[in-house]
């Protein structure tokens, strides 16, 4: 019992920290990108702007006016006080990885492995997750440092295809929920590594040059800006992927990898709209038409149902008795007043399915997680068959 209680509270506290840190990081990132794009070129007609200032912006917030100036590389001397923006990113990744360990690695048999996809042990699945996390970041880093990232459009297209290929591979190795989390973790790792391995070190080099009285290398700022732009365009997809575990019709349906491919395309397109507006250029309203088409496509793809549903041996008219038998045999060991599954002491999310009236009350929820998707049982741990899922779907469709 205490192991389950500690795990549950660790998950809650880590998720809380992760979300708060991510809000701080993404908020500051969005703000500085918008600020950078909205800076107007230096017009030092009155002589009140220091040398080296690229542009300035006036903003109003909280009852006061702010005048912000950006130096193209750095000021002529080191300021007395300097605020660094890094711990928001580091805390987001550290809390996210800890949460990944608690939820996905320690309970890999439920959330990371689906034996109907690939019969992995929890250790094998965990090692695969860690290895792919490190390898994907390494490939990205090599591509950036080799100069490929300077060719923006080919790099963006290549990066997109790379992430889609990874998603397809993950959905054929891990559970749908595990695959979505894995691709989100990879993108998040790339984003934080950009801060840790390049942006902050470059800023430290610039500071060291100022302290030593040398002119900072302008290439350092340019490289940091490049990675910051990458992070900006990756943010919206990673947010969707991180919250997708609450939506089984996204991660546990037949075309889940195509859904991710659409999300990976829509997120940067939406950021492009706001970036253009912040820069004072003409708003690309076509983005919202593309976004609407993408959302409709996701809607239809999510309605395709789970993989390998077989309908050949279905009863002519499935009855509630058929549904109750399936639910009792596949779900009630956890969703009961006194669960018998090891490590579970209360019915998940307070949902009981151990009596006919409980099954009837939750029939549409059962359809969403076990008929129209294969989210439940998690990892198909109780081996619900495709025929059984089809019976559930047929009964619910008839009962509407």
Coordinates of C-alpha atoms in Angstrom, one line a residue:
X1 CA 0.0 0.0 0.0
X2 CA 2.7 2.5 1.0
X3 CA 4.6 2.0 -2.2
X4 CA 1.4 2.9 -4.2
X5 CA 0.7 5.9 -2.0
X6 CA 4.3 7.2 -2.4
X7 CA 4.3 6.7 -6.1
X8 CA 1.0 8.5 -6.5
X9 CA 2.2 11.5 -4.5
X10 CA 5.6 11.6 -6.2
X11 CA 3.7 11.7 -9.5
X12 CA 1.5 14.5 -8.4
X13 CA 4.3 16.7 -6.9
X14 CA 6.6 16.1 -9.9
X15 CA 3.9 16.9 -12.4
X16 CA 3.0 20.1 -10.5
X17 CA 6.7 21.2 -10.5
X18 CA 7.0 20.2 -14.2
X19 CA 4.0 22.2 -15.2
X20 CA 5.0 25.3 -13.2
X21 CA 8.6 25.2 -14.5
X22 CA 7.4 24.7 -18.1
X23 CA 5.0 27.7 -17.8
X24 CA 7.9 29.9 -16.6
X25 CA 10.2 28.6 -19.3
X26 CA 7.8 28.8 -22.2
X27 CA 6.4 32.1 -21.0
X28 CA 9.8 33.7 -21.0
X29 CA 10.8 32.1 -24.3
X30 CA 7.6 33.3 -26.0
X31 CA 8.1 36.8 -24.5
X32 CA 11.7 37.2 -25.6
X33 CA 11.0 35.9 -29.2
X34 CA 8.1 38.3 -29.5
X35 CA 10.3 41.1 -28.0
X36 CA 13.2 40.3 -30.4
X37 CA 10.9 40.4 -33.4
X38 CA 9.2 43.6 -32.3
X39 CA 12.4 45.6 -31.8
X40 CA 12.5 48.6 -34.1
X41 CA 15.9 49.5 -35.7
X42 CA 18.0 52.1 -33.9
X43 CA 17.0 55.7 -34.7
X44 CA 19.4 57.5 -32.4
X45 CA 18.3 61.0 -33.5
X46 CA 18.5 62.4 -30.0
X47 CA 21.7 60.6 -29.1
X48 CA 20.1 58.8 -26.1
X49 CA 20.7 55.2 -27.3
X50 CA 24.1 53.7 -26.5
X51 CA 26.4 52.5 -29.2
X52 CA 25.9 48.9 -30.3
X53 CA 22.1 48.9 -29.7
X54 CA 20.3 47.1 -32.5
X55 CA 16.8 48.3 -31.7
X56 CA 14.4 49.3 -29.0
X57 CA 10.8 48.7 -28.0
X58 CA 8.3 50.5 -25.7
X59 CA 5.9 48.3 -23.8
X60 CA 3.2 48.9 -21.2
X61 CA 2.3 46.4 -18.4
X62 CA 1.0 46.5 -14.9
X63 CA 0.4 50.3 -14.9
X64 CA 4.0 51.2 -16.0
X65 CA 5.9 51.8 -19.2
X66 CA 9.0 49.8 -20.1
X67 CA 11.8 50.8 -22.6
X68 CA 13.7 47.7 -23.7
X69 CA 16.9 47.9 -25.8
X70 CA 18.8 45.0 -27.4
X71 CA 22.5 45.1 -28.1
X72 CA 23.5 43.3 -31.3
X73 CA 26.2 41.4 -29.4
X74 CA 26.9 42.9 -26.0
X75 CA 27.4 46.3 -24.3
X76 CA 30.8 47.9 -24.2
X77 CA 31.2 46.9 -20.6
X78 CA 29.8 44.3 -18.2
X79 CA 26.7 45.6 -16.4
X80 CA 26.6 45.5 -12.6
X81 CA 23.6 43.2 -12.5
X82 CA 22.7 40.5 -15.0
X83 CA 19.6 38.2 -14.9
X84 CA 20.1 34.8 -16.4
X85 CA 17.3 32.7 -17.8
X86 CA 18.3 29.1 -17.5
X87 CA 16.8 27.4 -14.4
X88 CA 13.3 27.5 -15.8
X89 CA 14.5 25.2 -18.6
X90 CA 16.7 23.0 -16.4
X91 CA 13.9 22.5 -13.9
X92 CA 11.4 21.6 -16.6
X93 CA 13.7 18.8 -17.9
X94 CA 14.8 17.5 -14.6
X95 CA 11.2 17.3 -13.2
X96 CA 10.0 15.9 -16.5
X97 CA 12.6 13.2 -16.5
X98 CA 11.9 12.3 -12.9
X99 CA 8.2 12.1 -13.7
X100 CA 9.0 9.9 -16.7
X101 CA 10.9 7.5 -14.3
X102 CA 8.1 7.4 -11.8
X103 CA 5.3 6.9 -14.3
X104 CA 6.8 5.2 -17.3
X105 CA 9.9 3.3 -16.1
X106 CA 8.8 2.1 -12.7
X107 CA 5.4 1.1 -14.2
X108 CA 6.6 0.2 -17.6
X109 CA 4.4 -2.9 -17.8
X110 CA 1.4 -0.6 -17.7
X111 CA 2.3 2.5 -19.6
X112 CA 5.4 1.9 -21.7
X113 CA 5.0 -1.7 -22.9
X114 CA 2.2 -3.1 -25.0
X115 CA 2.8 -6.8 -25.6
X116 CA 0.4 -6.9 -28.5
X117 CA 2.8 -4.5 -30.3
X118 CA 6.1 -5.9 -29.2
X119 CA 6.8 -8.3 -26.3
X120 CA 9.4 -6.3 -24.4
X121 CA 10.3 -6.6 -20.7
X122 CA 10.1 -3.4 -18.6
X123 CA 13.9 -3.3 -18.6
X124 CA 14.2 -3.6 -22.3
X125 CA 11.6 -0.9 -22.9
X126 CA 13.3 1.5 -20.4
X127 CA 16.7 0.9 -22.1
X128 CA 15.2 1.5 -25.5
X129 CA 13.7 4.7 -24.3
X130 CA 16.9 6.0 -22.8
X131 CA 19.0 5.0 -25.8
X132 CA 16.7 6.6 -28.3
X133 CA 16.5 9.8 -26.2
X134 CA 20.3 10.2 -26.2
X135 CA 20.8 9.1 -29.8
X136 CA 18.1 11.5 -31.2
X137 CA 19.6 14.5 -29.4
X138 CA 23.1 13.5 -30.6
X139 CA 22.0 13.3 -34.2
X140 CA 20.3 16.7 -33.9
X141 CA 23.4 18.2 -32.3
X142 CA 25.7 16.8 -35.0
X143 CA 23.4 18.2 -37.8
X144 CA 23.5 21.7 -36.2
X145 CA 27.2 21.8 -35.6
X146 CA 28.0 20.5 -39.1
X147 CA 26.4 23.6 -40.5
X148 CA 23.2 22.0 -41.9
X149 CA 21.0 24.2 -39.7
X150 CA 22.1 27.3 -41.6
X151 CA 20.1 26.1 -44.6
X152 CA 16.8 26.8 -42.8
X153 CA 14.2 25.2 -45.1
X154 CA 16.0 22.0 -45.9
X155 CA 16.9 21.6 -42.2
X156 CA 13.3 22.2 -41.1
X157 CA 12.0 19.6 -43.6
X158 CA 14.6 17.1 -42.8
X159 CA 14.0 17.6 -39.0
X160 CA 10.3 17.1 -39.5
X161 CA 10.7 13.9 -41.5
X162 CA 13.2 12.7 -38.9
X163 CA 10.7 13.2 -36.0
X164 CA 7.9 11.6 -38.0
X165 CA 10.1 8.5 -38.7
X166 CA 10.9 8.3 -35.0
X167 CA 7.2 8.4 -34.2
X168 CA 6.4 5.7 -36.6
X169 CA 9.1 3.5 -35.1
X170 CA 8.1 4.2 -31.5
X171 CA 4.4 3.3 -32.2
X172 CA 5.7 -0.1 -33.5
X173 CA 7.9 -0.7 -30.4
X174 CA 6.2 0.9 -27.4
X175 CA 2.6 1.4 -26.3
X176 CA 0.8 4.3 -28.0
X177 CA 0.9 6.3 -24.8
X178 CA 4.6 5.5 -24.3
X179 CA 5.4 6.4 -28.0
X180 CA 3.7 9.8 -27.6
X181 CA 5.6 10.5 -24.4
X182 CA 8.9 9.4 -25.9
X183 CA 8.7 11.7 -28.9
X184 CA 7.7 14.5 -26.6
X185 CA 10.6 13.7 -24.3
X186 CA 13.0 13.8 -27.3
X187 CA 11.8 17.2 -28.4
X188 CA 11.9 18.5 -24.9
X189 CA 15.4 17.1 -24.4
X190 CA 16.6 18.8 -27.6
X191 CA 15.1 22.1 -26.5
X192 CA 16.7 22.0 -23.0
X193 CA 20.0 20.8 -24.4
X194 CA 20.0 23.8 -26.7
X195 CA 20.0 26.0 -23.6
X196 CA 22.4 23.9 -21.5
X197 CA 24.9 22.9 -24.2
X198 CA 25.0 26.0 -26.4
X199 CA 23.0 29.1 -25.5
X200 CA 24.2 29.5 -21.9
X201 CA 27.9 28.5 -22.7
X202 CA 27.9 31.1 -25.5
X203 CA 26.5 33.7 -23.1
X204 CA 29.2 32.9 -20.6
X205 CA 31.9 33.3 -23.3
X206 CA 30.4 36.7 -24.1
X207 CA 30.5 37.7 -20.5
X208 CA 34.1 36.5 -20.1
X209 CA 35.1 38.6 -23.1
X210 CA 33.5 41.7 -21.6
X211 CA 35.2 41.1 -18.2
X212 CA 38.5 40.7 -20.0
X213 CA 38.0 43.9 -22.0
X214 CA 37.8 42.0 -25.4
X215 CA 35.2 42.4 -28.1
X216 CA 32.8 39.4 -28.0
X217 CA 32.6 37.1 -31.0
X218 CA 29.3 37.9 -32.8
X219 CA 29.1 34.3 -34.1
X220 CA 28.3 33.3 -30.5
X221 CA 25.1 35.4 -30.4
X222 CA 24.1 34.2 -33.9
X223 CA 24.4 30.6 -33.0
X224 CA 22.4 31.1 -29.8
X225 CA 19.7 32.9 -31.7
X226 CA 19.5 30.0 -34.1
X227 CA 18.9 27.4 -31.4
X228 CA 16.4 29.8 -29.7
X229 CA 14.4 29.9 -32.9
X230 CA 14.4 26.1 -33.1
X231 CA 13.0 26.0 -29.5
X232 CA 10.3 28.5 -30.4
X233 CA 9.0 26.4 -33.3
X234 CA 9.1 23.1 -31.3
X235 CA 7.2 24.4 -28.3
X236 CA 3.6 24.0 -29.4
X237 CA 4.1 20.4 -30.6
X238 CA 5.8 19.3 -27.4
X239 CA 3.0 20.8 -25.2
X240 CA 0.4 18.8 -27.1
X241 CA 2.5 15.6 -26.8
X242 CA 3.0 16.1 -23.1
X243 CA -0.8 16.4 -22.4
X244 CA -1.8 13.7 -24.9
X245 CA -1.7 11.0 -22.3
X246 CA -5.1 12.3 -21.1
X247 CA -6.7 11.7 -24.6
X248 CA -6.7 8.0 -25.7
X249 CA -8.3 8.8 -29.0
X250 CA -5.0 10.5 -29.9
X251 CA -2.4 8.0 -28.7
X252 CA -4.3 4.7 -28.7
X253 CA -5.8 4.6 -32.2
X254 CA -4.8 3.0 -35.5
X255 CA -3.2 6.1 -37.1
X256 CA -1.6 7.6 -34.0
X257 CA 1.7 8.2 -35.8
X258 CA -0.1 10.2 -38.5
X259 CA -1.8 12.3 -35.8
X260 CA 1.6 13.2 -34.4
X261 CA 2.9 14.0 -37.9
X262 CA 0.0 16.5 -38.3
X263 CA 0.7 18.0 -34.8
X264 CA 4.4 18.4 -35.7
X265 CA 3.4 20.4 -38.8
X266 CA 0.6 22.5 -37.2
X267 CA 2.6 23.7 -34.2
X268 CA 5.3 25.5 -36.1
X269 CA 2.7 26.9 -38.6
X270 CA 0.8 28.5 -35.7
X271 CA 4.0 29.9 -34.2
X272 CA 4.9 31.3 -37.7
X273 CA 1.6 33.3 -37.6
X274 CA 2.4 34.9 -34.3
X275 CA 6.1 35.5 -35.2
X276 CA 5.1 37.3 -38.3
X277 CA 2.7 39.5 -36.4
X278 CA 5.3 40.3 -33.7
X279 CA 7.7 41.3 -36.5
X280 CA 5.2 43.8 -37.8
X281 CA 4.8 42.0 -41.1
X282 CA 1.6 41.0 -42.9
X283 CA -0.3 38.4 -40.9
X284 CA -0.3 35.0 -42.7
X285 CA -4.0 34.2 -42.1
X286 CA -3.8 31.1 -44.3
X287 CA -2.3 29.4 -41.2
X288 CA -5.7 29.1 -39.6
X289 CA -7.2 27.5 -42.7
X290 CA -4.3 24.9 -42.6
X291 CA -4.8 24.4 -38.8
X292 CA -8.6 23.8 -39.3
X293 CA -7.9 21.2 -42.0
X294 CA -5.3 19.6 -39.8
X295 CA -7.7 19.4 -36.8
X296 CA -10.5 17.9 -39.0
X297 CA -8.0 15.3 -40.3
X298 CA -7.0 14.4 -36.7
X299 CA -10.7 14.1 -35.8
X300 CA -11.3 11.6 -38.6
X301 CA -8.1 9.7 -37.9
X302 CA -8.9 9.4 -34.2
X303 CA -12.3 7.8 -35.1
X304 CA -10.6 5.0 -37.0
X305 CA -10.5 2.8 -33.9
X306 CA -7.7 0.7 -32.5
X307 CA -5.4 -1.6 -34.3
X308 CA -6.4 -5.1 -35.5
X309 CA -10.1 -5.1 -34.5
X310 CA -11.6 -8.3 -35.9
X311 CA -15.4 -8.4 -36.5
X312 CA -15.8 -11.8 -38.2
X313 CA -16.9 -13.7 -35.1
X314 CA -19.2 -11.1 -33.4
X315 CA -22.6 -12.0 -32.0
X316 CA -25.4 -10.9 -34.3
X317 CA -26.6 -8.4 -31.7
X318 CA -24.2 -7.9 -28.8
X319 CA -26.0 -7.5 -25.5
X320 CA -25.2 -5.8 -22.2
X321 CA -24.5 -9.3 -20.8
X322 CA -21.7 -9.7 -23.4
X323 CA -20.3 -6.3 -22.4
X324 CA -20.4 -7.2 -18.7
X325 CA -18.6 -10.4 -19.2
X326 CA -15.8 -8.7 -21.1
X327 CA -15.4 -5.9 -18.6
X328 CA -15.6 -8.2 -15.6
X329 CA -12.9 -10.5 -17.0
X330 CA -10.6 -7.7 -18.4
X331 CA -11.1 -4.6 -16.2
X332 CA -12.6 -5.4 -12.8
X333 CA -9.4 -6.7 -11.2
X334 CA -8.3 -3.0 -11.0
X335 CA -11.6 -1.1 -11.2
X336 CA -13.1 -2.6 -8.1
X337 CA -13.9 -1.6 -4.6
X338 CA -10.9 -3.8 -3.5
X339 CA -8.6 -4.2 -6.5
X340 CA -6.7 -7.5 -6.7
X341 CA -4.0 -6.2 -9.1
X342 CA -0.6 -5.9 -7.4
X343 CA 0.3 -2.3 -6.4
X344 CA -3.2 -0.9 -7.0
X345 CA -5.1 -0.2 -3.7
X346 CA -8.0 2.0 -5.0
X347 CA -9.9 1.8 -8.3
X348 CA -8.0 4.1 -10.9
X349 CA -9.7 7.5 -11.1
X350 CA -12.4 6.2 -8.7
X351 CA -14.1 4.3 -11.5
X352 CA -15.6 1.0 -10.5
X353 CA -16.6 -1.7 -13.0
X354 CA -17.2 -4.6 -10.7
X355 CA -21.0 -4.6 -10.9
X356 CA -23.5 -4.4 -13.8
X357 CA -24.8 -1.0 -12.7
X358 CA -21.3 0.4 -12.7
X359 CA -20.6 -0.9 -16.2
X360 CA -23.8 0.6 -17.5
X361 CA -23.1 4.0 -15.9
X362 CA -19.6 4.2 -17.5
X363 CA -20.4 2.6 -20.8
X364 CA -19.4 5.6 -22.9
X365 CA -16.1 6.0 -21.0
X366 CA -15.5 2.3 -21.6
X367 CA -16.1 2.9 -25.3
X368 CA -13.6 5.7 -25.5
X369 CA -10.8 3.8 -23.8
X370 CA -11.4 0.2 -24.8
X371 CA -13.5 0.1 -27.9
X372 CA -12.7 3.2 -30.0
X373 CA -9.1 3.0 -28.8
X374 CA -6.9 0.5 -27.1
X375 CA -5.8 2.7 -24.2
X376 CA -7.3 0.2 -21.7
X377 CA -6.3 -2.1 -20.2
X378 CA -3.0 -0.2 -20.0
X379 CA -0.4 -2.0 -22.1
X380 CA -3.2 -4.5 -22.8
X381 CA -2.0 -6.2 -19.6
X382 CA -5.1 -8.4 -19.4
X383 CA -4.9 -9.3 -23.1
X384 CA -8.3 -7.9 -24.3
X385 CA -8.8 -9.3 -27.8
X386 CA -9.7 -7.4 -30.9
X387 CA -13.0 -9.4 -31.1
X388 CA -13.9 -8.2 -27.5
X389 CA -13.2 -4.6 -28.5
X390 CA -15.4 -4.9 -31.5
X391 CA -18.2 -6.3 -29.4
X392 CA -18.0 -3.3 -27.0
X393 CA -18.0 -0.9 -30.0
X394 CA -21.0 -2.7 -31.7
X395 CA -23.0 -2.7 -28.4
X396 CA -22.3 1.0 -27.7
X397 CA -23.1 2.0 -31.3
X398 CA -26.5 0.2 -31.0
X399 CA -27.3 1.5 -27.6
X400 CA -26.9 5.2 -28.5

